[in-house]
Amino acid sequence: MALKKTLTIAGSDTSGGAGMQADLKTFQEHGTYGMVALTVVVTMEPNGWAHNVTPLPTELLQKQIDTALSTGIDAIKTGMLSTEEIIRIAGDAISKSGTPNVVIDPVMVCKGEDEVLNPGNTDAMIQHLLPLAAVTTPNLFEAGQLAGTGTPNTIEEMKTAARKIHELGAKAIVIKGGKALATEKATDLFFDGEKFYLLESEKVASTYNHGAGCTFAASVTANLANGLSVKEAVIEAKEFVSAAIAHGWALNDYVGPVMHGAKSRFGAPQVTVTEI
Ligand SMILES: Nc1ncnc2c1ncn2[C@@H]1O[C@H](COP(=O)(O)OP(=O)(O)O)[C@@H](O)[C@H]1O
Ligand SMILES: Cc1ncc(COP(=O)(O)O)c(C=O)c1O
Ligand SMILES: [Mg+2]
């Protein structure tokens, strides 16, 4: 049986919760065939878990992209792209692929770390990636950087940022309020270019949510490859990540990854969708 082919252009999170590891596990859970073009390798200091980001040579990234694209790709996701050159290479690859199913997760920082990967990356994402995005999935910080508004703190500010990101070329936007937004529920804003929707689920009290953003965006990607509409894709992704967070667990004293396969094993928490 032929499977839909999903490609992530992303970094390796050696701890396994985020990055291309999250993407591949999520692609598998959605019944798609996952492939990877690796951009960077993230390692952690065993004492204290500080992150180190090591880029791969860009010629090697290009060879991986050429390999994957030659098979005919149904959907592409981008994750951690640490330099402006890598962002440009990813943009060229997406254009070359011809697929409209493009999910841009504009990763700027690792959760728990506060240093942006490279300040020039935001402009490069605006130039090379947002115009290609069927969906982009910034968290609050990333939305504020892309929109140039500063980090949104309210639903109204999220709407303003989403409109600006839409003007930059992304066809649809999900701004993840996550647990950072001061709402009772875990609330994300979905803008399809015309209408705004709130996607809400129970806020999980634990901090075991490492990889939640990657898992959400990879779910959207696989859903688009499988033929779902953008709205259906983001709603299922919210269910998938809510289940994964509800079953997050402690890998060690420092990090708690989500359980990527939780939805198929335990079912998903209720997600409500409200047009606003
Ligand atoms: N504590 C939580 N409980 C429930 N959902 C959460 C929680 N934290 C994050 N989420 C959800 O996980 C997804 C990823 O959001 P977030 O963690 O903010 O992204 P990122 O990992 O990119 O910073 C969003 O759908 C968000 O609403
Ligand atoms: C390689 C890689 N990509 C992406 C991320 C972002 O992860 P999250 O899904 O928590 O936003 C991380 C965080 O550690 C990472 O290591
Ligand atoms: Mg993220």
Tab-separated table of C-alpha atoms and ligand atoms in Angstrom:
chain	number	residue	atom	x	y	z
A	1	MET	CA	0.000	0.000	0.000
A	2	ALA	CA	1.382	3.387	-0.954
A	3	LEU	CA	1.646	5.814	1.922
A	4	LYS	CA	1.553	9.592	1.796
A	5	LYS	CA	5.100	10.972	2.019
A	6	THR	CA	5.869	13.634	4.603
A	7	LEU	CA	9.195	15.458	4.863
A	8	THR	CA	10.487	17.458	7.797
A	9	ILE	CA	13.363	19.901	7.323
A	10	ALA	CA	14.332	20.185	10.972
A	11	GLY	CA	16.875	19.696	13.712
A	12	SER	CA	17.613	16.620	15.784
A	13	ASP	CA	16.613	16.904	19.442
A	14	THR	CA	18.875	14.249	20.872
A	15	SER	CA	16.574	13.962	23.909
A	16	GLY	CA	13.861	12.691	21.540
A	17	GLY	CA	10.860	14.827	22.481
A	18	ALA	CA	11.042	17.681	19.965
A	19	GLY	CA	12.629	18.296	16.570
A	20	MET	CA	12.706	15.661	13.872
A	21	GLN	CA	12.233	12.917	16.444
A	22	ALA	CA	8.839	14.396	17.370
A	23	ASP	CA	8.028	14.859	13.697
A	24	LEU	CA	8.828	11.278	12.687
A	25	LYS	CA	6.915	9.785	15.634
A	26	THR	CA	3.945	11.998	14.818
A	27	PHE	CA	4.068	11.241	11.092
A	28	GLN	CA	4.077	7.527	11.949
A	29	GLU	CA	1.090	7.901	14.279
A	30	HIS	CA	-0.811	9.553	11.424
A	31	GLY	CA	-0.064	6.709	9.023
A	32	THR	CA	2.241	8.709	6.763
A	33	TYR	CA	5.749	7.800	5.614
A	34	GLY	CA	8.175	10.216	7.271
A	35	MET	CA	11.450	11.498	5.861
A	36	VAL	CA	14.015	13.913	7.295
A	37	ALA	CA	16.417	16.532	5.963
A	38	LEU	CA	18.494	17.336	9.036
A	39	THR	CA	19.608	20.932	9.666
A	40	VAL	CA	21.270	20.928	13.109
A	41	VAL	CA	21.936	18.575	15.980
A	42	VAL	CA	20.889	19.761	19.459
A	43	THR	CA	22.744	18.172	22.372
A	44	MET	CA	22.323	18.836	26.075
A	45	GLU	CA	24.848	19.151	28.886
A	46	PRO	CA	24.258	16.129	31.148
A	47	ASN	CA	24.561	18.486	34.156
A	48	GLY	CA	22.012	21.292	33.913
A	49	TRP	CA	20.673	20.401	30.433
A	50	ALA	CA	21.934	23.578	28.709
A	51	HIS	CA	21.385	23.196	24.946
A	52	ASN	CA	24.098	23.252	22.276
A	53	VAL	CA	23.111	23.672	18.631
A	54	THR	CA	25.537	22.336	15.984
A	55	PRO	CA	24.632	22.983	12.333
A	56	LEU	CA	25.381	20.397	9.643
A	57	PRO	CA	27.234	21.492	6.496
A	58	THR	CA	24.710	23.077	4.122
A	59	GLU	CA	25.922	20.909	1.210
A	60	LEU	CA	24.823	17.899	3.232
A	61	LEU	CA	21.430	19.498	3.902
A	62	GLN	CA	21.032	20.128	0.182
A	63	LYS	CA	21.844	16.473	-0.640
A	64	GLN	CA	19.260	15.270	1.868
A	65	ILE	CA	16.629	17.589	0.395
A	66	ASP	CA	17.416	16.435	-3.146
A	67	THR	CA	17.131	12.805	-2.040
A	68	ALA	CA	13.767	13.301	-0.363
A	69	LEU	CA	12.228	15.499	-3.054
A	70	SER	CA	13.177	13.018	-5.764
A	71	THR	CA	10.637	10.596	-4.261
A	72	GLY	CA	7.699	13.023	-4.660
A	73	ILE	CA	6.603	14.576	-1.368
A	74	ASP	CA	2.955	15.109	-0.314
A	75	ALA	CA	3.609	17.572	2.521
A	76	ILE	CA	6.592	19.420	4.002
A	77	LYS	CA	7.176	20.789	7.486
A	78	THR	CA	9.997	23.060	8.580
A	79	GLY	CA	11.288	23.140	12.156
A	80	MET	CA	14.555	24.420	13.600
A	81	LEU	CA	16.457	26.262	10.863
A	82	SER	CA	19.326	27.918	12.687
A	83	THR	CA	20.788	30.276	10.055
A	84	GLU	CA	19.593	32.539	7.261
A	85	GLU	CA	21.298	30.298	4.692
A	86	ILE	CA	19.442	27.228	5.964
A	87	ILE	CA	16.160	29.164	5.821
A	88	ARG	CA	16.846	30.126	2.204
A	89	ILE	CA	17.721	26.533	1.265
A	90	ALA	CA	14.492	25.302	2.896
A	91	GLY	CA	12.464	27.916	1.009
A	92	ASP	CA	14.023	26.893	-2.303
A	93	ALA	CA	13.313	23.226	-1.557
A	94	ILE	CA	9.666	23.930	-0.819
A	95	SER	CA	9.260	25.932	-4.026
A	96	LYS	CA	10.910	23.131	-5.986
A	97	SER	CA	8.682	20.456	-4.435
A	98	GLY	CA	5.552	22.052	-5.871
A	99	THR	CA	3.452	20.815	-2.948
A	100	PRO	CA	0.895	23.241	-1.535
A	101	ASN	CA	0.911	21.319	1.766
A	102	VAL	CA	3.528	23.354	3.592
A	103	VAL	CA	3.646	23.860	7.355
A	104	ILE	CA	6.118	26.419	8.680
A	105	ASP	CA	6.831	26.028	12.397
A	106	PRO	CA	8.915	29.173	12.916
A	107	VAL	CA	11.094	27.813	15.737
A	108	MET	CA	13.126	30.655	17.245
A	109	VAL	CA	14.058	29.329	20.680
A	110	CYS	CA	13.988	26.020	22.529
A	111	LYS	CA	11.449	25.875	25.340
A	112	GLY	CA	13.189	26.788	28.581
A	113	GLU	CA	15.939	28.676	26.731
A	114	ASP	CA	15.575	32.402	26.177
A	115	GLU	CA	18.235	33.152	23.583
A	116	VAL	CA	17.006	33.371	19.977
A	117	LEU	CA	18.964	31.182	17.564
A	118	ASN	CA	20.023	34.103	15.333
A	119	PRO	CA	18.369	37.541	15.197
A	120	GLY	CA	18.515	37.669	11.358
A	121	ASN	CA	16.364	34.551	11.090
A	122	THR	CA	13.071	36.385	11.537
A	123	ASP	CA	13.550	38.509	8.419
A	124	ALA	CA	14.750	35.465	6.476
A	125	MET	CA	11.618	33.510	7.496
A	126	ILE	CA	9.453	36.434	6.395
A	127	GLN	CA	11.232	36.561	3.040
A	128	HIS	CA	11.693	32.871	2.212
A	129	LEU	CA	9.120	30.860	4.155
A	130	LEU	CA	5.922	32.686	5.111
A	131	PRO	CA	4.833	33.260	1.486
A	132	LEU	CA	4.959	29.464	0.984
A	133	ALA	CA	3.036	28.512	4.119
A	134	ALA	CA	-0.340	26.798	3.904
A	135	VAL	CA	-0.181	27.044	7.684
A	136	THR	CA	2.311	28.612	10.066
A	137	THR	CA	2.309	27.738	13.761
A	138	PRO	CA	4.130	30.347	15.875
A	139	ASN	CA	3.980	30.331	19.650
A	140	LEU	CA	3.261	33.698	21.298
A	141	PHE	CA	6.864	34.880	21.222
A	142	GLU	CA	7.396	33.827	17.605
A	143	ALA	CA	4.116	35.450	16.515
A	144	GLY	CA	5.212	38.736	18.058
A	145	GLN	CA	8.570	38.582	16.306
A	146	LEU	CA	7.105	37.773	12.869
A	147	ALA	CA	4.328	40.350	13.165
A	148	GLY	CA	6.649	42.992	14.589
A	149	THR	CA	4.132	43.671	17.336
A	150	GLY	CA	5.984	42.297	20.351
A	151	THR	CA	4.661	39.239	22.200
A	152	PRO	CA	0.830	39.215	22.269
A	153	ASN	CA	-0.773	38.807	25.687
A	154	THR	CA	-4.480	38.794	24.854
A	155	ILE	CA	-6.748	37.224	22.234
A	156	GLU	CA	-7.178	40.654	20.624
A	157	GLU	CA	-3.402	41.091	20.364
A	158	MET	CA	-3.140	37.572	18.919
A	159	LYS	CA	-5.717	38.511	16.271
A	160	THR	CA	-3.698	41.592	15.323
A	161	ALA	CA	-0.514	39.524	15.025
A	162	ALA	CA	-2.303	36.826	12.981
A	163	ARG	CA	-3.612	39.435	10.531
A	164	LYS	CA	-0.097	40.840	10.092
A	165	ILE	CA	1.390	37.370	9.502
A	166	HIS	CA	-1.359	36.697	6.955
A	167	GLU	CA	-0.405	39.921	5.150
A	168	LEU	CA	3.165	38.564	4.996
A	169	GLY	CA	1.867	35.677	2.870
A	170	ALA	CA	0.978	32.776	5.166
A	171	LYS	CA	-2.431	31.450	4.076
A	172	ALA	CA	-3.450	30.292	7.554
A	173	ILE	CA	-2.011	30.899	11.013
A	174	VAL	CA	-2.289	29.133	14.347
A	175	ILE	CA	-0.899	31.192	17.211
A	176	LYS	CA	-0.346	28.824	20.114
A	177	GLY	CA	-1.386	30.454	23.367
A	178	GLY	CA	-0.398	27.221	25.048
A	179	LYS	CA	0.171	27.535	28.727
A	180	ALA	CA	1.819	30.965	28.331
A	181	LEU	CA	-1.496	32.767	27.778
A	182	ALA	CA	-3.382	33.749	30.937
A	183	THR	CA	-6.581	31.900	30.048
A	184	GLU	CA	-8.283	29.079	31.933
A	185	LYS	CA	-7.974	26.699	28.950
A	186	ALA	CA	-5.006	25.969	26.692
A	187	THR	CA	-6.130	28.347	23.954
A	188	ASP	CA	-4.832	28.658	20.393
A	189	LEU	CA	-6.050	31.153	17.784
A	190	PHE	CA	-6.671	29.835	14.261
A	191	PHE	CA	-7.019	32.352	11.395
A	192	ASP	CA	-7.870	30.891	7.981
A	193	GLY	CA	-7.428	34.235	6.251
A	194	GLU	CA	-11.099	35.124	6.692
A	195	LYS	CA	-12.374	33.828	10.003
A	196	PHE	CA	-10.917	33.507	13.494
A	197	TYR	CA	-11.486	30.459	15.684
A	198	LEU	CA	-10.421	29.619	19.226
A	199	LEU	CA	-9.195	26.059	19.713
A	200	GLU	CA	-9.416	25.170	23.389
A	201	SER	CA	-8.557	22.162	25.531
A	202	GLU	CA	-8.020	21.557	29.243
A	203	LYS	CA	-4.802	23.162	30.458
A	204	VAL	CA	-2.556	20.410	31.798
A	205	ALA	CA	-0.876	21.503	35.021
A	206	SER	CA	2.351	19.572	34.467
A	207	THR	CA	5.439	21.042	32.810
A	208	TYR	CA	6.009	17.871	30.792
A	209	ASN	CA	5.306	19.518	27.440
A	210	HIS	CA	8.692	19.415	25.711
A	211	GLY	CA	8.120	18.940	21.984
A	212	ALA	CA	4.474	20.059	22.051
A	213	GLY	CA	4.972	22.663	19.335
A	214	CYS	CA	6.781	20.302	16.968
A	215	THR	CA	4.190	17.591	17.574
A	216	PHE	CA	1.338	19.991	16.813
A	217	ALA	CA	2.900	21.206	13.537
A	218	ALA	CA	3.862	17.679	12.444
A	219	SER	CA	0.262	16.556	13.001
A	220	VAL	CA	-1.004	19.383	10.801
A	221	THR	CA	1.528	18.363	8.122
A	222	ALA	CA	0.525	14.691	8.133
A	223	ASN	CA	-3.157	15.611	8.114
A	224	LEU	CA	-2.690	17.809	5.037
A	225	ALA	CA	-0.786	14.988	3.310
A	226	ASN	CA	-3.724	12.701	4.105
A	227	GLY	CA	-6.114	15.101	2.372
A	228	LEU	CA	-7.761	16.871	5.311
A	229	SER	CA	-8.748	20.523	4.918
A	230	VAL	CA	-6.646	23.081	6.780
A	231	LYS	CA	-9.367	23.511	9.408
A	232	GLU	CA	-9.788	19.758	9.911
A	233	ALA	CA	-5.989	19.395	10.051
A	234	VAL	CA	-5.477	21.928	12.831
A	235	ILE	CA	-8.394	20.630	14.914
A	236	GLU	CA	-7.087	17.053	14.806
A	237	ALA	CA	-3.591	18.356	15.580
A	238	LYS	CA	-4.927	20.109	18.676
A	239	GLU	CA	-6.537	16.836	19.821
A	240	PHE	CA	-3.348	14.911	19.079
A	241	VAL	CA	-1.086	17.303	21.010
A	242	SER	CA	-3.526	17.648	23.900
A	243	ALA	CA	-3.434	13.871	24.380
A	244	ALA	CA	0.360	13.900	24.060
A	245	ILE	CA	0.674	16.602	26.744
A	246	ALA	CA	-1.862	14.933	29.058
A	247	HIS	CA	0.452	11.893	29.030
A	248	GLY	CA	3.750	13.819	29.201
A	249	TRP	CA	6.347	12.225	31.450
A	250	ALA	CA	9.695	12.870	33.128
A	251	LEU	CA	12.630	11.725	30.980
A	252	ASN	CA	15.066	12.834	33.705
A	253	ASP	CA	15.389	15.616	36.295
A	254	TYR	CA	15.460	18.267	33.566
A	255	VAL	CA	12.989	17.511	30.817
A	256	GLY	CA	9.531	16.057	30.367
A	257	PRO	CA	8.639	15.151	26.780
A	258	VAL	CA	5.099	14.701	25.521
A	259	MET	CA	3.941	11.170	24.724
A	260	HIS	CA	3.608	11.375	20.960
A	261	GLY	CA	1.527	8.217	20.645
A	262	ALA	CA	-0.992	8.996	23.400
A	263	LYS	CA	-4.046	9.732	21.240
A	264	SER	CA	-4.186	6.306	19.609
A	265	ARG	CA	-3.634	4.563	22.938
A	266	PHE	CA	-5.730	6.576	25.372
A	267	GLY	CA	-7.967	8.794	23.210
A	268	ALA	CA	-7.916	12.578	23.089
A	269	PRO	CA	-9.222	15.210	25.491
A	270	GLN	CA	-12.171	17.298	24.332
A	271	VAL	CA	-11.267	20.159	21.995
A	272	THR	CA	-13.753	22.967	21.462
A	273	VAL	CA	-13.758	25.153	18.360
A	274	THR	CA	-15.450	28.541	18.547
A	275	GLU	CA	-15.661	31.128	15.800
A	276	ILE	CA	-14.953	34.581	17.243
B	1	LIG	N1	-0.005	22.867	29.690
B	1	LIG	C1	-0.672	22.679	28.551
B	1	LIG	N2	-1.882	22.067	28.559
B	1	LIG	C2	-2.549	21.851	27.415
B	1	LIG	N3	-2.105	22.219	26.207
B	1	LIG	C3	-0.904	22.838	26.134
B	1	LIG	C4	-0.118	23.102	27.294
B	1	LIG	N4	1.048	23.703	26.894
B	1	LIG	C5	0.977	23.811	25.559
B	1	LIG	N5	-0.197	23.302	25.085
B	1	LIG	C6	-0.620	23.198	23.674
B	1	LIG	O1	0.447	22.596	22.958
B	1	LIG	C7	0.577	23.175	21.663
B	1	LIG	C8	1.968	23.744	21.539
B	1	LIG	O2	2.036	24.996	22.218
B	1	LIG	P1	3.339	25.608	22.883
B	1	LIG	O3	3.841	24.683	23.948
B	1	LIG	O4	3.009	26.991	23.323
B	1	LIG	O5	4.311	25.658	21.633
B	1	LIG	P2	5.894	25.622	21.550
B	1	LIG	O6	6.296	24.251	22.023
B	1	LIG	O7	6.176	25.815	20.107
B	1	LIG	O8	6.389	26.730	22.418
B	1	LIG	C9	-0.562	24.205	21.560
B	1	LIG	O9	-1.691	23.587	20.987
B	1	LIG	C10	-0.813	24.559	23.012
B	1	LIG	O10	-2.100	25.089	23.247
B	2	LIG	C1	15.770	20.323	17.278
B	2	LIG	C2	14.664	21.063	17.941
B	2	LIG	N1	13.652	21.541	17.196
B	2	LIG	C3	12.630	22.223	17.759
B	2	LIG	C4	12.567	22.488	19.111
B	2	LIG	C5	11.384	23.246	19.656
B	2	LIG	O1	10.605	22.395	20.452
B	2	LIG	P1	9.113	22.703	20.934
B	2	LIG	O2	8.230	21.715	20.232
B	2	LIG	O3	9.122	22.469	22.417
B	2	LIG	O4	8.791	24.100	20.532
B	2	LIG	C6	13.598	22.013	19.931
B	2	LIG	C7	13.568	22.255	21.383
B	2	LIG	O5	14.361	21.759	22.142
B	2	LIG	C8	14.666	21.271	19.337
B	2	LIG	O6	15.668	20.779	20.077
B	3	MG	MG	7.997	25.514	19.124
